[in-house]
Coordinates of C-alpha atoms and ligand atoms in Angstrom, one line a residue:
X1 CA -38.5 94.0 -25.2
X2 CA -38.7 90.5 -22.9
X3 CA -36.4 87.9 -21.3
X4 CA -34.3 86.4 -24.5
X5 CA -32.9 83.7 -23.4
X6 CA -30.1 83.4 -25.7
X7 CA -27.4 79.8 -26.3
X8 CA -24.0 80.1 -27.6
X9 CA -22.4 77.9 -30.3
X10 CA -19.9 76.4 -32.2
X11 CA -19.1 79.0 -34.3
X12 CA -19.1 82.4 -31.8
X13 CA -22.7 83.1 -32.0
X14 CA -25.7 82.8 -30.1
X15 CA -29.1 82.2 -31.4
X16 CA -32.2 83.0 -28.7
X17 CA -33.2 80.3 -26.8
X18 CA -37.4 79.9 -28.3
X19 CA -38.8 81.0 -31.4
X20 CA -41.5 80.0 -33.7
X21 CA -41.8 77.1 -36.0
X22 CA -43.8 77.6 -38.5
X23 CA -44.2 73.7 -39.9
X24 CA -47.7 72.6 -42.3
X25 CA -48.7 77.1 -41.6
X26 CA -49.7 78.5 -45.1
X27 CA -47.9 81.0 -46.3
X28 CA -50.7 83.8 -45.8
X29 CA -51.8 82.4 -42.2
X30 CA -47.8 82.5 -41.8
X31 CA -47.2 86.8 -42.2
X32 CA -50.3 87.0 -38.8
X33 CA -48.2 84.2 -37.2
X34 CA -44.1 85.4 -37.3
X35 CA -46.4 88.4 -37.1
X36 CA -47.6 88.2 -33.7
X37 CA -44.4 86.8 -32.3
X38 CA -42.1 88.9 -33.1
X39 CA -44.6 91.7 -30.8
X40 CA -44.7 89.5 -28.4
X41 CA -40.8 89.3 -28.6
X42 CA -39.8 86.5 -30.4
X43 CA -36.7 86.8 -32.1
X44 CA -36.2 83.8 -33.8
X45 CA -38.5 81.8 -36.3
X46 CA -38.1 78.3 -38.1
X47 CA -39.2 77.4 -41.9
X48 CA -38.1 75.7 -44.2
X49 CA -37.7 75.7 -47.9
X50 CA -40.3 71.9 -47.8
X51 CA -43.1 75.1 -45.4
X52 CA -43.4 76.7 -49.7
X53 CA -43.6 79.4 -46.1
X54 CA -40.9 81.6 -46.8
X55 CA -42.6 84.0 -48.5
X56 CA -45.6 84.9 -46.4
X57 CA -42.4 84.0 -43.8
X58 CA -40.0 87.9 -44.9
X59 CA -43.0 89.7 -45.6
X60 CA -44.6 89.0 -41.5
X61 CA -40.5 89.9 -40.4
X62 CA -41.4 93.8 -42.4
X63 CA -45.1 93.9 -40.9
X64 CA -43.6 93.6 -37.6
X65 CA -41.4 96.4 -37.9
X66 CA -39.3 94.8 -36.1
X67 CA -35.2 95.2 -37.8
X68 CA -33.5 92.1 -39.8
X69 CA -30.5 91.7 -37.8
X70 CA -32.7 91.5 -34.5
X71 CA -34.7 88.4 -35.7
X72 CA -32.9 85.3 -36.3
X73 CA -34.1 83.6 -39.4
X74 CA -33.3 79.7 -40.0
X75 CA -34.4 77.7 -42.8
X76 CA -33.9 74.4 -44.1
X77 CA -32.2 72.7 -48.0
X78 CA -35.4 70.4 -49.0
X79 CA -33.7 66.8 -49.3
X80 CA -34.3 67.5 -54.0
X81 CA -32.1 69.5 -53.5
X82 CA -29.5 68.5 -52.0
X83 CA -25.9 68.1 -53.9
X84 CA -23.3 70.7 -53.7
X85 CA -24.6 72.7 -57.1
X86 CA -27.6 72.5 -55.9
X87 CA -27.1 73.4 -52.0
X88 CA -26.1 76.8 -53.1
X89 CA -28.8 77.6 -55.8
X90 CA -32.3 76.3 -53.3
X91 CA -30.4 78.5 -50.9
X92 CA -29.8 82.0 -53.6
X93 CA -34.0 81.0 -54.1
X94 CA -34.5 80.8 -50.4
X95 CA -32.8 83.7 -50.1
X96 CA -35.1 85.1 -52.3
X97 CA -38.2 83.8 -51.3
X98 CA -37.6 84.9 -47.5
X99 CA -36.8 88.7 -48.7
X100 CA -33.4 89.4 -47.0
X101 CA -30.0 88.7 -48.0
X102 CA -29.0 86.4 -45.6
X103 CA -29.9 83.4 -43.4
X104 CA -28.8 83.7 -39.6
X105 CA -28.5 78.9 -40.4
X106 CA -29.3 77.3 -43.6
X107 CA -30.1 73.5 -42.4
X108 CA -29.5 70.4 -44.0
X109 CA -32.6 68.8 -43.7
X110 CA -32.5 65.5 -42.8
X111 CA -29.4 63.3 -44.4
X112 CA -31.9 61.4 -46.3
X113 CA -29.1 58.7 -46.3
X114 CA -30.1 56.9 -49.8
X115 CA -29.6 59.6 -51.6
X116 CA -25.8 59.6 -50.8
X117 CA -25.2 63.1 -50.7
X118 CA -25.5 65.1 -47.3
X119 CA -21.8 66.3 -47.4
X120 CA -21.1 67.6 -50.7
X121 CA -24.3 69.4 -49.2
X122 CA -22.6 70.6 -46.0
X123 CA -19.8 71.5 -48.1
X124 CA -22.5 72.9 -49.4
X125 CA -23.5 75.0 -46.4
X126 CA -19.6 75.8 -45.7
X127 CA -19.5 77.4 -48.6
X128 CA -22.4 79.6 -48.2
X129 CA -21.0 80.1 -44.6
X130 CA -18.0 81.3 -45.9
X131 CA -19.9 83.4 -48.8
X132 CA -22.3 85.4 -46.3
X133 CA -25.1 83.6 -46.8
X134 CA -25.5 81.9 -44.7
X135 CA -24.5 83.2 -40.2
X136 CA -24.2 79.7 -39.2
X137 CA -25.2 76.6 -40.9
X138 CA -25.7 73.0 -38.9
X139 CA -28.0 69.8 -39.4
X140 CA -31.6 68.4 -38.5
X141 CA -32.0 65.0 -38.1
X142 CA -28.8 63.5 -38.3
X143 CA -27.3 60.4 -36.5
X144 CA -24.2 60.2 -34.0
X145 CA -21.4 58.8 -37.2
X146 CA -23.0 61.5 -40.0
X147 CA -22.4 64.2 -37.6
X148 CA -19.2 62.6 -36.8
X149 CA -18.7 62.1 -41.2
X150 CA -19.2 65.7 -41.9
X151 CA -16.9 67.3 -38.9
X152 CA -14.2 65.0 -40.5
X153 CA -13.9 65.7 -44.0
X154 CA -14.5 69.3 -43.7
X155 CA -13.1 70.7 -40.2
X156 CA -16.6 71.9 -39.9
X157 CA -18.1 71.9 -37.2
X158 CA -22.3 72.1 -37.9
X159 CA -23.5 74.8 -34.9
X160 CA -26.3 72.6 -33.5
X161 CA -28.4 69.2 -34.9
X162 CA -32.4 69.7 -35.1
X163 CA -33.9 66.3 -34.4
X164 CA -37.6 65.5 -31.9
X165 CA -36.9 65.8 -29.3
X166 CA -40.0 66.3 -26.7
X167 CA -40.5 64.0 -23.0
X168 CA -42.3 60.8 -24.2
X169 CA -38.7 61.1 -27.4
X170 CA -35.9 62.2 -25.4
X171 CA -32.3 61.3 -27.5
X172 CA -29.9 60.9 -24.9
X173 CA -27.3 58.5 -27.2
X174 CA -27.8 61.0 -29.3
X175 CA -27.3 64.2 -26.7
X176 CA -24.1 62.6 -25.2
X177 CA -22.8 62.3 -29.4
X178 CA -23.5 66.4 -29.4
X179 CA -21.9 67.2 -25.7
X180 CA -18.4 65.6 -27.1
X181 CA -18.6 66.9 -30.6
X182 CA -19.8 70.8 -28.8
X183 CA -23.2 70.9 -31.0
X184 CA -26.5 72.3 -29.8
X185 CA -29.3 70.2 -29.0
X186 CA -32.5 71.6 -30.7
X187 CA -36.3 70.1 -30.2
X188 CA -38.6 70.0 -32.7
X189 CA -42.1 68.6 -32.8
X190 CA -40.8 70.3 -28.9
X191 CA -44.6 69.4 -27.6
X192 CA -45.2 66.7 -29.1
X193 CA -47.3 68.0 -32.0
X194 CA -49.8 68.8 -28.9
X195 CA -50.1 65.4 -28.1
X196 CA -48.4 66.0 -25.6
X197 CA -50.3 68.8 -23.6
X198 CA -52.5 65.6 -22.3
X199 CA -51.0 64.4 -20.5
X200 CA -51.4 63.5 -17.2
X201 CA -47.6 63.9 -15.9
X202 CA -47.2 66.9 -17.5
X203 CA -51.7 68.7 -16.9
X204 CA -50.0 68.1 -12.7
X205 CA -46.5 69.7 -12.7
X206 CA -49.0 72.7 -15.3
X207 CA -52.3 72.0 -12.2
X208 CA -48.7 72.5 -9.2
X209 CA -47.4 75.8 -11.0
X210 CA -51.0 77.6 -12.3
X211 CA -49.3 77.6 -16.0
X212 CA -50.2 75.8 -18.9
X213 CA -48.5 72.4 -19.7
X214 CA -47.9 74.0 -23.2
X215 CA -45.4 76.6 -21.0
X216 CA -44.4 73.7 -19.0
X217 CA -42.9 71.3 -21.5
X218 CA -41.3 74.7 -23.4
X219 CA -39.8 75.0 -19.3
X220 CA -38.7 71.4 -20.0
X221 CA -36.7 72.6 -23.3
X222 CA -34.7 74.8 -21.7
X223 CA -34.0 73.9 -18.7
X224 CA -31.7 71.1 -20.3
X225 CA -30.9 73.5 -22.6
X226 CA -32.6 72.9 -25.5
X227 CA -33.5 75.4 -28.3
X228 CA -36.7 75.1 -28.8
X229 CA -39.1 75.4 -32.1
X230 CA -42.8 75.5 -30.7
X231 CA -45.2 75.9 -33.1
X232 CA -49.0 77.8 -33.4
X233 CA -50.1 80.0 -35.3
X234 CA -52.9 81.2 -32.4
X235 CA -51.7 85.1 -30.8
X236 CA -52.9 83.8 -27.8
X237 CA -50.7 80.1 -27.7
X238 CA -47.7 81.9 -29.4
X239 CA -48.1 84.7 -26.6
X240 CA -48.9 82.0 -23.6
X241 CA -45.6 79.7 -25.5
X242 CA -43.6 82.6 -25.1
X243 CA -44.2 83.6 -20.4
X244 CA -42.4 80.7 -19.7
X245 CA -39.8 83.2 -18.1
X246 CA -41.8 83.3 -14.1
X247 CA -41.4 80.2 -13.6
X248 CA -38.9 77.5 -12.6
X249 CA -39.3 73.6 -12.8
X250 CA -38.7 71.5 -9.2
X251 CA -36.2 68.7 -9.5
X252 CA -39.4 66.6 -9.0
X253 CA -41.3 68.1 -12.3
X254 CA -37.6 67.0 -14.5
X255 CA -37.5 63.7 -12.5
X256 CA -41.0 63.3 -13.6
X257 CA -40.8 64.8 -16.6
X258 CA -37.5 63.1 -17.3
X259 CA -38.9 59.5 -16.6
X260 CA -41.6 59.7 -19.8
X261 CA -38.5 58.6 -22.1
X262 CA -40.0 55.8 -24.1
X263 CA -39.0 53.6 -26.6
X264 CA -42.0 54.1 -28.9
X265 CA -41.9 57.5 -28.4
X266 CA -40.8 58.6 -31.6
X267 CA -43.8 60.6 -33.1
X268 CA -42.2 61.7 -36.6
X269 CA -40.5 59.4 -39.9
X270 CA -36.9 57.6 -38.4
X271 CA -34.0 59.2 -40.4
X272 CA -32.2 56.6 -41.2
X273 CA -35.2 54.8 -42.8
X274 CA -36.7 57.8 -44.0
X275 CA -37.1 57.6 -48.1
X276 CA -38.1 61.1 -48.7
Ligands
NAD301 P1 -45.4 70.7 -31.6 O1 -44.3 70.1 -31.0 O2 -44.8 72.8 -31.3 O3 -47.1 71.2 -31.5 C1 -47.3 71.9 -32.5 C2 -49.0 71.7 -32.3 O4 -49.2 72.3 -30.9 C3 -50.0 72.6 -33.3 O5 -51.0 71.4 -33.1 C4 -50.0 73.6 -31.9 O6 -52.1 73.6 -32.1 C5 -50.6 73.2 -30.7 N1 -50.0 74.8 -30.0 C6 -49.5 74.5 -29.5 N2 -49.0 75.6 -28.9 C7 -50.0 75.4 -27.4 C8 -49.9 76.0 -26.8 N3 -50.4 77.2 -25.9 N4 -52.2 75.1 -26.5 C9 -52.7 74.4 -26.9 N5 -51.7 73.9 -28.4 C10 -51.0 74.7 -28.7 O7 -45.6 70.9 -33.4 P2 -44.4 70.7 -34.2 O8 -45.0 71.5 -35.9 O9 -44.5 69.4 -35.7 O10 -43.4 70.9 -33.9 C11 -42.7 72.5 -34.0 C12 -41.3 73.2 -35.2 O11 -40.4 72.2 -35.2 C13 -42.7 72.6 -36.8 O12 -43.1 74.0 -36.8 C14 -41.0 73.2 -37.5 O13 -40.2 74.5 -37.1 C15 -40.3 71.7 -36.4 N6 -40.1 71.4 -37.0 C16 -38.7 70.8 -37.4 C17 -38.5 69.8 -38.6 C18 -37.9 68.9 -39.1 O14 -37.8 67.9 -39.4 N7 -36.3 69.6 -38.9 C19 -39.8 68.2 -38.2 C20 -40.8 68.6 -37.6 C21 -41.3 70.2 -36.4

């Protein structure tokens, strides 16, 4: 198996630092992408109930021949299922679709503050961890105050917060809160949904190292200690995105990429104003 960097989590478990993201991937494609990733050395898959492909992810895992306990599987509670009892039920549904009796990580997908249910949902995740249905629990798209609230009310810290993060949107303030609270940072849309692949700065650094823009971007996330889940359904690109361990960015590269941060660099929805 390829070299596999690991991040230690605050619940004494660990997570492979690179995973395969499978958003916008139908079931039949997910089978192929997940199998290709696992055959290429990936040991971490990031799905969600709302992606509608947990079944395909489960099939891909079984098709790969890699043992379940060697694979880190994340899924997420969708907003419509927030609340204590409904979150417990939603997790059971996800487990059934995945064909597994536990997930390695269960996340609240969005805080969805207008629903007023994320604290109840978090209490359900605490229960799911106690029951062994989720080995670790975390959140996604949470702000610092929301993190502090769920920790304050339950005494249980999310292991990570999965947020939009790429060189054009670096979440510096939120990352400081993560460091203060002992929560790992996981980057979604790490390639800026592909938009950063044509960036001239990224391209220049890629040419200098004889690497691809995607590899440079993934290396940037790794060097910042983020957990990164690039998405591709193309086996060659899936392999390319994992082949990032034979080069390092130098200080000048990192400086240039860090300088791409932009006030209007967000691509996805703002979690505080999203109405879904
Ligand atoms: P991404 O930043 O990973 O970019 C994916 C795009 O880049 C795709 O169009 C793909 O074709 C292209 N690409 C990937 N590798 C390439 C390569 N080597 N060469 C050329 N093109 C390449 O975008 P994403 O899918 O938005 O984010 C990754 C994952 O993050 C998702 O699949 C999902 O698992 C997760 N995510 C989570 C949330 C959340 O709210 N928690 C939101 C969005 C995404």
